Amino acid sequence: MKKNDRKNFAVIGIGSFGLAVAKALIDKGKSVIAIDKDPDRLRELEESNASLYLVKDITKKALNETGIKDIDVAIIGIGT
């Protein structure tokens, strides 16, 4: 798969960096799964086409429930 063919993205951690990345991807027409443990951060993307997931404990089981297995690229934006 070529770099430009990638269409499905996950952004884990919707802080300043993750939010900017998610918005840029959405603006380019990409499919985005946004994942964070803080519902207030996800609210910033409510008007977008992103699939939003509130995950309190980022475990393999919790991530699998988001459909993350079907993504092409994951961006981790967790700072702490």
PDB file of N, CA, C and O in Angstrom:
ATOM      1  N   MET A   1       0.844  -1.182   0.000  1.00  0.00           N
ATOM      2  CA  MET A   1       0.000   0.000   0.000  1.00  0.00           C
ATOM      3  C   MET A   1       0.889   1.244   0.000  1.00  0.00           C
ATOM      4  O   MET A   1       1.793   1.367   0.808  1.00  0.00           O
ATOM      5  N   LYS A   2       0.622   2.153  -0.903  1.00  0.00           N
ATOM      6  CA  LYS A   2       1.372   3.398  -0.953  1.00  0.00           C
ATOM      7  C   LYS A   2       0.954   4.303   0.186  1.00  0.00           C
ATOM      8  O   LYS A   2      -0.169   4.227   0.694  1.00  0.00           O
ATOM      9  N   LYS A   3       1.857   5.189   0.565  1.00  0.00           N
ATOM     10  CA  LYS A   3       1.607   6.120   1.656  1.00  0.00           C
ATOM     11  C   LYS A   3       0.315   6.919   1.430  1.00  0.00           C
ATOM     12  O   LYS A   3      -0.477   7.100   2.343  1.00  0.00           O
ATOM     13  N   ASN A   4       0.073   7.385   0.224  1.00  0.00           N
ATOM     14  CA  ASN A   4      -1.111   8.197  -0.060  1.00  0.00           C
ATOM     15  C   ASN A   4      -2.400   7.394  -0.112  1.00  0.00           C
ATOM     16  O   ASN A   4      -3.481   7.962  -0.120  1.00  0.00           O
ATOM     17  N   ASP A   5      -2.306   6.068  -0.190  1.00  0.00           N
ATOM     18  CA  ASP A   5      -3.487   5.216  -0.232  1.00  0.00           C
ATOM     19  C   ASP A   5      -4.082   4.973   1.157  1.00  0.00           C
ATOM     20  O   ASP A   5      -5.184   4.458   1.268  1.00  0.00           O
ATOM     21  N   ARG A   6      -3.361   5.326   2.162  1.00  0.00           N
ATOM     22  CA  ARG A   6      -3.834   5.089   3.535  1.00  0.00           C
ATOM     23  C   ARG A   6      -5.010   6.008   3.831  1.00  0.00           C
ATOM     24  O   ARG A   6      -4.917   7.213   3.686  1.00  0.00           O
ATOM     25  N   LYS A   7      -6.112   5.393   4.268  1.00  0.00           N
ATOM     26  CA  LYS A   7      -7.325   6.168   4.478  1.00  0.00           C
ATOM     27  C   LYS A   7      -7.879   6.079   5.886  1.00  0.00           C
ATOM     28  O   LYS A   7      -8.688   6.899   6.278  1.00  0.00           O
ATOM     29  N   ASN A   8      -7.491   5.082   6.648  1.00  0.00           N
ATOM     30  CA  ASN A   8      -8.051   4.856   7.975  1.00  0.00           C
ATOM     31  C   ASN A   8      -7.000   5.112   9.047  1.00  0.00           C
ATOM     32  O   ASN A   8      -5.976   4.436   9.072  1.00  0.00           O
ATOM     33  N   PHE A   9      -7.294   6.061   9.908  1.00  0.00           N
ATOM     34  CA  PHE A   9      -6.339   6.476  10.928  1.00  0.00           C
ATOM     35  C   PHE A   9      -6.966   6.402  12.309  1.00  0.00           C
ATOM     36  O   PHE A   9      -8.168   6.606  12.470  1.00  0.00           O
ATOM     37  N   ALA A  10      -6.127   6.142  13.307  1.00  0.00           N
ATOM     38  CA  ALA A  10      -6.529   6.248  14.701  1.00  0.00           C
ATOM     39  C   ALA A  10      -5.609   7.267  15.354  1.00  0.00           C
ATOM     40  O   ALA A  10      -4.398   7.249  15.135  1.00  0.00           O
ATOM     41  N   VAL A  11      -6.200   8.158  16.129  1.00  0.00           N
ATOM     42  CA  VAL A  11      -5.429   9.117  16.916  1.00  0.00           C
ATOM     43  C   VAL A  11      -5.751   8.815  18.370  1.00  0.00           C
ATOM     44  O   VAL A  11      -6.891   8.954  18.811  1.00  0.00           O
ATOM     45  N   ILE A  12      -4.733   8.374  19.091  1.00  0.00           N
ATOM     46  CA  ILE A  12      -4.903   8.001  20.494  1.00  0.00           C
ATOM     47  C   ILE A  12      -4.290   9.101  21.342  1.00  0.00           C
ATOM     48  O   ILE A  12      -3.086   9.344  21.293  1.00  0.00           O
ATOM     49  N   GLY A  13      -5.130   9.790  22.086  1.00  0.00           N
ATOM     50  CA  GLY A  13      -4.710  10.937  22.894  1.00  0.00           C
ATOM     51  C   GLY A  13      -5.081  12.220  22.166  1.00  0.00           C
ATOM     52  O   GLY A  13      -4.425  12.597  21.200  1.00  0.00           O
ATOM     53  N   ILE A  14      -6.151  12.861  22.608  1.00  0.00           N
ATOM     54  CA  ILE A  14      -6.641  14.061  21.943  1.00  0.00           C
ATOM     55  C   ILE A  14      -6.314  15.286  22.798  1.00  0.00           C
ATOM     56  O   ILE A  14      -7.181  15.971  23.325  1.00  0.00           O
ATOM     57  N   GLY A  15      -5.004  15.517  22.947  1.00  0.00           N
ATOM     58  CA  GLY A  15      -4.534  16.754  23.549  1.00  0.00           C
ATOM     59  C   GLY A  15      -4.310  17.752  22.428  1.00  0.00           C
ATOM     60  O   GLY A  15      -4.915  17.640  21.355  1.00  0.00           O
ATOM     61  N   SER A  16      -3.437  18.703  22.616  1.00  0.00           N
ATOM     62  CA  SER A  16      -3.166  19.702  21.577  1.00  0.00           C
ATOM     63  C   SER A  16      -2.664  19.055  20.295  1.00  0.00           C
ATOM     64  O   SER A  16      -3.151  19.339  19.197  1.00  0.00           O
ATOM     65  N   PHE A  17      -1.679  18.166  20.421  1.00  0.00           N
ATOM     66  CA  PHE A  17      -1.099  17.506  19.253  1.00  0.00           C
ATOM     67  C   PHE A  17      -2.113  16.590  18.581  1.00  0.00           C
ATOM     68  O   PHE A  17      -2.347  16.663  17.367  1.00  0.00           O
ATOM     69  N   GLY A  18      -2.730  15.707  19.351  1.00  0.00           N
ATOM     70  CA  GLY A  18      -3.687  14.751  18.798  1.00  0.00           C
ATOM     71  C   GLY A  18      -4.874  15.430  18.135  1.00  0.00           C
ATOM     72  O   GLY A  18      -5.347  14.994  17.086  1.00  0.00           O
ATOM     73  N   LEU A  19      -5.357  16.512  18.728  1.00  0.00           N
ATOM     74  CA  LEU A  19      -6.480  17.250  18.160  1.00  0.00           C
ATOM     75  C   LEU A  19      -6.098  17.860  16.810  1.00  0.00           C
ATOM     76  O   LEU A  19      -6.856  17.768  15.841  1.00  0.00           O
ATOM     77  N   ALA A  20      -4.919  18.459  16.748  1.00  0.00           N
ATOM     78  CA  ALA A  20      -4.452  19.062  15.487  1.00  0.00           C
ATOM     79  C   ALA A  20      -4.295  18.003  14.402  1.00  0.00           C
ATOM     80  O   ALA A  20      -4.702  18.218  13.249  1.00  0.00           O
ATOM     81  N   VAL A  21      -3.740  16.857  14.760  1.00  0.00           N
ATOM     82  CA  VAL A  21      -3.552  15.768  13.789  1.00  0.00           C
ATOM     83  C   VAL A  21      -4.911  15.254  13.313  1.00  0.00           C
ATOM     84  O   VAL A  21      -5.138  15.086  12.109  1.00  0.00           O
ATOM     85  N   ALA A  22      -5.825  15.004  14.240  1.00  0.00           N
ATOM     86  CA  ALA A  22      -7.149  14.487  13.878  1.00  0.00           C
ATOM     87  C   ALA A  22      -7.875  15.458  12.947  1.00  0.00           C
ATOM     88  O   ALA A  22      -8.443  15.047  11.929  1.00  0.00           O
ATOM     89  N   LYS A  23      -7.856  16.747  13.266  1.00  0.00           N
ATOM     90  CA  LYS A  23      -8.531  17.743  12.425  1.00  0.00           C
ATOM     91  C   LYS A  23      -7.906  17.808  11.028  1.00  0.00           C
ATOM     92  O   LYS A  23      -8.616  17.913  10.033  1.00  0.00           O
ATOM     93  N   ALA A  24      -6.587  17.752  10.956  1.00  0.00           N
ATOM     94  CA  ALA A  24      -5.903  17.802   9.658  1.00  0.00           C
ATOM     95  C   ALA A  24      -6.271  16.590   8.804  1.00  0.00           C
ATOM     96  O   ALA A  24      -6.517  16.720   7.599  1.00  0.00           O
ATOM     97  N   LEU A  25      -6.323  15.421   9.416  1.00  0.00           N
ATOM     98  CA  LEU A  25      -6.692  14.207   8.679  1.00  0.00           C
ATOM     99  C   LEU A  25      -8.141  14.268   8.190  1.00  0.00           C
ATOM    100  O   LEU A  25      -8.439  13.898   7.049  1.00  0.00           O
ATOM    101  N   ILE A  26      -9.026  14.742   9.046  1.00  0.00           N
ATOM    102  CA  ILE A  26     -10.436  14.867   8.675  1.00  0.00           C
ATOM    103  C   ILE A  26     -10.581  15.856   7.519  1.00  0.00           C
ATOM    104  O   ILE A  26     -11.321  15.607   6.562  1.00  0.00           O
ATOM    105  N   ASP A  27      -9.850  16.960   7.587  1.00  0.00           N
ATOM    106  CA  ASP A  27      -9.891  17.959   6.511  1.00  0.00           C
ATOM    107  C   ASP A  27      -9.419  17.378   5.180  1.00  0.00           C
ATOM    108  O   ASP A  27      -9.827  17.844   4.115  1.00  0.00           O
ATOM    109  N   LYS A  28      -8.562  16.368   5.236  1.00  0.00           N
ATOM    110  CA  LYS A  28      -8.064  15.710   4.014  1.00  0.00           C
ATOM    111  C   LYS A  28      -8.957  14.547   3.576  1.00  0.00           C
ATOM    112  O   LYS A  28      -8.619  13.804   2.666  1.00  0.00           O
ATOM    113  N   GLY A  29     -10.097  14.378   4.270  1.00  0.00           N
ATOM    114  CA  GLY A  29     -11.048  13.345   3.884  1.00  0.00           C
ATOM    115  C   GLY A  29     -10.727  11.952   4.377  1.00  0.00           C
ATOM    116  O   GLY A  29     -11.283  10.969   3.878  1.00  0.00           O
ATOM    117  N   LYS A  30      -9.854  11.854   5.361  1.00  0.00           N
ATOM    118  CA  LYS A  30      -9.477  10.546   5.901  1.00  0.00           C
ATOM    119  C   LYS A  30     -10.485  10.099   6.967  1.00  0.00           C
ATOM    120  O   LYS A  30     -11.136  10.921   7.612  1.00  0.00           O
ATOM    121  N   SER A  31     -10.588   8.801   7.152  1.00  0.00           N
ATOM    122  CA  SER A  31     -11.411   8.226   8.209  1.00  0.00           C
ATOM    123  C   SER A  31     -10.580   8.211   9.489  1.00  0.00           C
ATOM    124  O   SER A  31      -9.462   7.697   9.502  1.00  0.00           O
ATOM    125  N   VAL A  32     -11.130   8.787  10.562  1.00  0.00           N
ATOM    126  CA  VAL A  32     -10.380   8.935  11.812  1.00  0.00           C
ATOM    127  C   VAL A  32     -11.161   8.347  12.975  1.00  0.00           C
ATOM    128  O   VAL A  32     -12.341   8.626  13.151  1.00  0.00           O
ATOM    129  N   ILE A  33     -10.463   7.522  13.752  1.00  0.00           N
ATOM    130  CA  ILE A  33     -10.966   7.065  15.043  1.00  0.00           C
ATOM    131  C   ILE A  33     -10.197   7.873  16.087  1.00  0.00           C
ATOM    132  O   ILE A  33      -8.972   7.810  16.137  1.00  0.00           O
ATOM    133  N   ALA A  34     -10.905   8.650  16.893  1.00  0.00           N
ATOM    134  CA  ALA A  34     -10.282   9.451  17.948  1.00  0.00           C
ATOM    135  C   ALA A  34     -10.549   8.776  19.286  1.00  0.00           C
ATOM    136  O   ALA A  34     -11.693   8.463  19.612  1.00  0.00           O
ATOM    137  N   ILE A  35      -9.491   8.576  20.061  1.00  0.00           N
ATOM    138  CA  ILE A  35      -9.596   7.850  21.332  1.00  0.00           C
ATOM    139  C   ILE A  35      -8.965   8.682  22.439  1.00  0.00           C
ATOM    140  O   ILE A  35      -7.829   9.155  22.309  1.00  0.00           O
ATOM    141  N   ASP A  36      -9.695   8.868  23.525  1.00  0.00           N
ATOM    142  CA  ASP A  36      -9.152   9.580  24.680  1.00  0.00           C
ATOM    143  C   ASP A  36      -9.909   9.136  25.922  1.00  0.00           C
ATOM    144  O   ASP A  36     -11.012   8.603  25.831  1.00  0.00           O
ATOM    145  N   LYS A  37      -9.315   9.381  27.081  1.00  0.00           N
ATOM    146  CA  LYS A  37      -9.978   9.027  28.335  1.00  0.00           C
ATOM    147  C   LYS A  37     -10.785  10.186  28.906  1.00  0.00           C
ATOM    148  O   LYS A  37     -11.537  10.018  29.849  1.00  0.00           O
ATOM    149  N   ASP A  38     -10.656  11.381  28.313  1.00  0.00           N
ATOM    150  CA  ASP A  38     -11.340  12.578  28.788  1.00  0.00           C
ATOM    151  C   ASP A  38     -12.447  12.962  27.804  1.00  0.00           C
ATOM    152  O   ASP A  38     -12.159  13.360  26.672  1.00  0.00           O
ATOM    153  N   PRO A  39     -13.709  12.869  28.218  1.00  0.00           N
ATOM    154  CA  PRO A  39     -14.805  13.193  27.299  1.00  0.00           C
ATOM    155  C   PRO A  39     -14.776  14.640  26.806  1.00  0.00           C
ATOM    156  O   PRO A  39     -15.229  14.930  25.702  1.00  0.00           O
ATOM    157  N   ASP A  40     -14.247  15.550  27.602  1.00  0.00           N
ATOM    158  CA  ASP A  40     -14.176  16.956  27.187  1.00  0.00           C
ATOM    159  C   ASP A  40     -13.280  17.135  25.965  1.00  0.00           C
ATOM    160  O   ASP A  40     -13.544  17.967  25.104  1.00  0.00           O
ATOM    161  N   ARG A  41     -12.227  16.367  25.877  1.00  0.00           N
ATOM    162  CA  ARG A  41     -11.327  16.462  24.724  1.00  0.00           C
ATOM    163  C   ARG A  41     -11.994  15.950  23.458  1.00  0.00           C
ATOM    164  O   ARG A  41     -11.807  16.497  22.376  1.00  0.00           O
ATOM    165  N   LEU A  42     -12.788  14.908  23.599  1.00  0.00           N
ATOM    166  CA  LEU A  42     -13.480  14.357  22.441  1.00  0.00           C
ATOM    167  C   LEU A  42     -14.578  15.283  21.937  1.00  0.00           C
ATOM    168  O   LEU A  42     -14.898  15.280  20.749  1.00  0.00           O
ATOM    169  N   ARG A  43     -15.125  16.106  22.818  1.00  0.00           N
ATOM    170  CA  ARG A  43     -16.183  17.043  22.413  1.00  0.00           C
ATOM    171  C   ARG A  43     -15.705  18.012  21.338  1.00  0.00           C
ATOM    172  O   ARG A  43     -16.500  18.488  20.538  1.00  0.00           O
ATOM    173  N   GLU A  44     -14.416  18.297  21.319  1.00  0.00           N
ATOM    174  CA  GLU A  44     -13.864  19.195  20.308  1.00  0.00           C
ATOM    175  C   GLU A  44     -14.020  18.627  18.899  1.00  0.00           C
ATOM    176  O   GLU A  44     -13.960  19.361  17.921  1.00  0.00           O
ATOM    177  N   LEU A  45     -14.225  17.320  18.789  1.00  0.00           N
ATOM    178  CA  LEU A  45     -14.347  16.673  17.484  1.00  0.00           C
ATOM    179  C   LEU A  45     -15.778  16.224  17.179  1.00  0.00           C
ATOM    180  O   LEU A  45     -16.013  15.587  16.161  1.00  0.00           O
ATOM    181  N   GLU A  46     -16.730  16.565  18.035  1.00  0.00           N
ATOM    182  CA  GLU A  46     -18.102  16.078  17.865  1.00  0.00           C
ATOM    183  C   GLU A  46     -18.720  16.497  16.527  1.00  0.00           C
ATOM    184  O   GLU A  46     -19.521  15.765  15.971  1.00  0.00           O
ATOM    185  N   GLU A  47     -18.381  17.642  16.021  1.00  0.00           N
ATOM    186  CA  GLU A  47     -18.957  18.124  14.766  1.00  0.00           C
ATOM    187  C   GLU A  47     -18.267  17.532  13.544  1.00  0.00           C
ATOM    188  O   GLU A  47     -18.706  17.742  12.424  1.00  0.00           O
ATOM    189  N   SER A  48     -17.199  16.804  13.738  1.00  0.00           N
ATOM    190  CA  SER A  48     -16.424  16.251  12.627  1.00  0.00           C
ATOM    191  C   SER A  48     -16.976  14.894  12.202  1.00  0.00           C
ATOM    192  O   SER A  48     -17.927  14.379  12.779  1.00  0.00           O
ATOM    193  N   ASN A  49     -16.340  14.321  11.206  1.00  0.00           N
ATOM    194  CA  ASN A  49     -16.707  12.980  10.743  1.00  0.00           C
ATOM    195  C   ASN A  49     -15.950  11.886  11.479  1.00  0.00           C
ATOM    196  O   ASN A  49     -15.992  10.740  11.062  1.00  0.00           O
ATOM    197  N   ALA A  50     -15.250  12.223  12.535  1.00  0.00           N
ATOM    198  CA  ALA A  50     -14.468  11.232  13.270  1.00  0.00           C
ATOM    199  C   ALA A  50     -15.380  10.309  14.070  1.00  0.00           C
ATOM    200  O   ALA A  50     -16.441  10.714  14.533  1.00  0.00           O
ATOM    201  N   SER A  51     -14.945   9.064  14.229  1.00  0.00           N
ATOM    202  CA  SER A  51     -15.589   8.147  15.163  1.00  0.00           C
ATOM    203  C   SER A  51     -14.918   8.381  16.504  1.00  0.00           C
ATOM    204  O   SER A  51     -13.695   8.288  16.614  1.00  0.00           O
ATOM    205  N   LEU A  52     -15.695   8.706  17.514  1.00  0.00           N
ATOM    206  CA  LEU A  52     -15.142   9.076  18.816  1.00  0.00           C
ATOM    207  C   LEU A  52     -15.331   7.948  19.819  1.00  0.00           C
ATOM    208  O   LEU A  52     -16.409   7.371  19.923  1.00  0.00           O
ATOM    209  N   TYR A  53     -14.256   7.659  20.556  1.00  0.00           N
ATOM    210  CA  TYR A  53     -14.312   6.611  21.566  1.00  0.00           C
ATOM    211  C   TYR A  53     -13.715   7.105  22.873  1.00  0.00           C
ATOM    212  O   TYR A  53     -12.596   7.597  22.909  1.00  0.00           O
ATOM    213  N   LEU A  54     -14.483   6.959  23.931  1.00  0.00           N
ATOM    214  CA  LEU A  54     -14.029   7.267  25.274  1.00  0.00           C
ATOM    215  C   LEU A  54     -13.497   5.968  25.865  1.00  0.00           C
ATOM    216  O   LEU A  54     -14.252   5.013  26.053  1.00  0.00           O
ATOM    217  N   VAL A  55     -12.201   5.916  26.089  1.00  0.00           N
ATOM    218  CA  VAL A  55     -11.576   4.706  26.614  1.00  0.00           C
ATOM    219  C   VAL A  55     -10.870   5.083  27.913  1.00  0.00           C
ATOM    220  O   VAL A  55      -9.898   5.823  27.907  1.00  0.00           O
ATOM    221  N   LYS A  56     -11.394   4.614  29.021  1.00  0.00           N
ATOM    222  CA  LYS A  56     -10.825   4.939  30.329  1.00  0.00           C
ATOM    223  C   LYS A  56      -9.496   4.235  30.567  1.00  0.00           C
ATOM    224  O   LYS A  56      -8.599   4.767  31.168  1.00  0.00           O
ATOM    225  N   ASP A  57      -9.391   3.012  30.088  1.00  0.00           N
ATOM    226  CA  ASP A  57      -8.205   2.204  30.315  1.00  0.00           C
ATOM    227  C   ASP A  57      -7.749   1.659  28.965  1.00  0.00           C
ATOM    228  O   ASP A  57      -8.417   0.814  28.385  1.00  0.00           O
ATOM    229  N   ILE A  58      -6.654   2.184  28.449  1.00  0.00           N
ATOM    230  CA  ILE A  58      -6.214   1.777  27.119  1.00  0.00           C
ATOM    231  C   ILE A  58      -5.530   0.413  27.201  1.00  0.00           C
ATOM    232  O   ILE A  58      -4.334   0.302  27.356  1.00  0.00           O
ATOM    233  N   THR A  59      -6.369  -0.605  27.114  1.00  0.00           N
ATOM    234  CA  THR A  59      -5.886  -1.985  27.092  1.00  0.00           C
ATOM    235  C   THR A  59      -6.162  -2.559  25.709  1.00  0.00           C
ATOM    236  O   THR A  59      -6.889  -1.970  24.908  1.00  0.00           O
ATOM    237  N   LYS A  60      -5.594  -3.698  25.435  1.00  0.00           N
ATOM    238  CA  LYS A  60      -5.819  -4.346  24.140  1.00  0.00           C
ATOM    239  C   LYS A  60      -7.310  -4.599  23.924  1.00  0.00           C
ATOM    240  O   LYS A  60      -7.847  -4.346  22.846  1.00  0.00           O
ATOM    241  N   LYS A  61      -8.001  -5.060  24.947  1.00  0.00           N
ATOM    242  CA  LYS A  61      -9.435  -5.342  24.824  1.00  0.00           C
ATOM    243  C   LYS A  61     -10.209  -4.063  24.521  1.00  0.00           C
ATOM    244  O   LYS A  61     -11.067  -4.039  23.637  1.00  0.00           O
ATOM    245  N   ALA A  62      -9.917  -3.001  25.237  1.00  0.00           N
ATOM    246  CA  ALA A  62     -10.623  -1.735  25.021  1.00  0.00           C
ATOM    247  C   ALA A  62     -10.370  -1.192  23.625  1.00  0.00           C
ATOM    248  O   ALA A  62     -11.281  -0.708  22.954  1.00  0.00           O
ATOM    249  N   LEU A  63      -9.138  -1.278  23.161  1.00  0.00           N
ATOM    250  CA  LEU A  63      -8.820  -0.790  21.817  1.00  0.00           C
ATOM    251  C   LEU A  63      -9.499  -1.629  20.744  1.00  0.00           C
ATOM    252  O   LEU A  63      -9.976  -1.090  19.741  1.00  0.00           O
ATOM    253  N   ASN A  64      -9.557  -2.929  20.931  1.00  0.00           N
ATOM    254  CA  ASN A  64     -10.213  -3.795  19.948  1.00  0.00           C
ATOM    255  C   ASN A  64     -11.683  -3.443  19.783  1.00  0.00           C
ATOM    256  O   ASN A  64     -12.242  -3.563  18.694  1.00  0.00           O
ATOM    257  N   GLU A  65     -12.323  -2.967  20.854  1.00  0.00           N
ATOM    258  CA  GLU A  65     -13.731  -2.592  20.791  1.00  0.00           C
ATOM    259  C   GLU A  65     -13.955  -1.347  19.935  1.00  0.00           C
ATOM    260  O   GLU A  65     -15.068  -1.096  19.488  1.00  0.00           O
ATOM    261  N   THR A  66     -12.913  -0.571  19.672  1.00  0.00           N
ATOM    262  CA  THR A  66     -13.046   0.638  18.859  1.00  0.00           C
ATOM    263  C   THR A  66     -12.963   0.348  17.364  1.00  0.00           C
ATOM    264  O   THR A  66     -13.254   1.218  16.559  1.00  0.00           O
ATOM    265  N   GLY A  67     -12.562  -0.838  16.994  1.00  0.00           N
ATOM    266  CA  GLY A  67     -12.368  -1.162  15.585  1.00  0.00           C
ATOM    267  C   GLY A  67     -10.977  -0.829  15.095  1.00  0.00           C
ATOM    268  O   GLY A  67     -10.719  -0.718  13.911  1.00  0.00           O
ATOM    269  N   ILE A  68     -10.053  -0.680  16.013  1.00  0.00           N
ATOM    270  CA  ILE A  68      -8.690  -0.261  15.671  1.00  0.00           C
ATOM    271  C   ILE A  68      -7.970  -1.269  14.773  1.00  0.00           C
ATOM    272  O   ILE A  68      -7.029  -0.906  14.077  1.00  0.00           O
ATOM    273  N   LYS A  69      -8.439  -2.494  14.730  1.00  0.00           N
ATOM    274  CA  LYS A  69      -7.796  -3.501  13.877  1.00  0.00           C
ATOM    275  C   LYS A  69      -7.907  -3.155  12.398  1.00  0.00           C
ATOM    276  O   LYS A  69      -7.134  -3.638  11.591  1.00  0.00           O
ATOM    277  N   ASP A  70      -8.867  -2.314  12.038  1.00  0.00           N
ATOM    278  CA  ASP A  70      -9.111  -1.986  10.630  1.00  0.00           C
ATOM    279  C   ASP A  70      -8.416  -0.715  10.159  1.00  0.00           C
ATOM    280  O   ASP A  70      -8.645  -0.269   9.044  1.00  0.00           O
ATOM    281  N   ILE A  71      -7.568  -0.135  10.983  1.00  0.00           N
ATOM    282  CA  ILE A  71      -6.918   1.112  10.581  1.00  0.00           C
ATOM    283  C   ILE A  71      -5.600   0.837   9.867  1.00  0.00           C
ATOM    284  O   ILE A  71      -5.013  -0.220  10.010  1.00  0.00           O
ATOM    285  N   ASP A  72      -5.189   1.811   9.085  1.00  0.00           N
ATOM    286  CA  ASP A  72      -3.907   1.718   8.366  1.00  0.00           C
ATOM    287  C   ASP A  72      -2.766   2.321   9.169  1.00  0.00           C
ATOM    288  O   ASP A  72      -1.639   1.849   9.106  1.00  0.00           O
ATOM    289  N   VAL A  73      -3.056   3.392   9.924  1.00  0.00           N
ATOM    290  CA  VAL A  73      -2.011   4.115  10.652  1.00  0.00           C
ATOM    291  C   VAL A  73      -2.557   4.546  12.015  1.00  0.00           C
ATOM    292  O   VAL A  73      -3.680   5.031  12.111  1.00  0.00           O
ATOM    293  N   ALA A  74      -1.740   4.400  13.054  1.00  0.00           N
ATOM    294  CA  ALA A  74      -2.089   4.897  14.383  1.00  0.00           C
ATOM    295  C   ALA A  74      -1.109   5.981  14.785  1.00  0.00           C
ATOM    296  O   ALA A  74       0.106   5.831  14.612  1.00  0.00           O
ATOM    297  N   ILE A  75      -1.649   7.073  15.306  1.00  0.00           N
ATOM    298  CA  ILE A  75      -0.820   8.175  15.808  1.00  0.00           C
ATOM    299  C   ILE A  75      -1.061   8.237  17.310  1.00  0.00           C
ATOM    300  O   ILE A  75      -2.199   8.364  17.761  1.00  0.00           O
ATOM    301  N   ILE A  76       0.017   8.132  18.076  1.00  0.00           N
ATOM    302  CA  ILE A  76      -0.075   8.163  19.531  1.00  0.00           C
ATOM    303  C   ILE A  76       0.298   9.565  19.992  1.00  0.00           C
ATOM    304  O   ILE A  76       1.418  10.028  19.763  1.00  0.00           O
ATOM    305  N   GLY A  77      -0.652  10.227  20.643  1.00  0.00           N
ATOM    306  CA  GLY A  77      -0.425  11.590  21.116  1.00  0.00           C
ATOM    307  C   GLY A  77      -0.527  11.697  22.621  1.00  0.00           C
ATOM    308  O   GLY A  77      -1.046  12.677  23.131  1.00  0.00           O
ATOM    309  N   ILE A  78      -0.055  10.685  23.331  1.00  0.00           N
ATOM    310  CA  ILE A  78      -0.130  10.676  24.792  1.00  0.00           C
ATOM    311  C   ILE A  78       1.182  11.248  25.338  1.00  0.00           C
ATOM    312  O   ILE A  78       2.253  10.701  25.077  1.00  0.00           O
ATOM    313  N   GLY A  79       1.080  12.346  26.073  1.00  0.00           N
ATOM    314  CA  GLY A  79       2.285  13.014  26.541  1.00  0.00           C
ATOM    315  C   GLY A  79       2.744  12.597  27.922  1.00  0.00           C
ATOM    316  O   GLY A  79       3.907  12.750  28.266  1.00  0.00           O
ATOM    317  N   THR A  80       1.851  12.084  28.748  1.00  0.00           N
ATOM    318  CA  THR A  80       2.252  11.700  30.106  1.00  0.00           C
ATOM    319  C   THR A  80       1.862  10.288  30.403  1.00  0.00           C
ATOM    320  O   THR A  80       1.009   9.722  29.759  1.00  0.00           O
TER     321      THR A  80
END
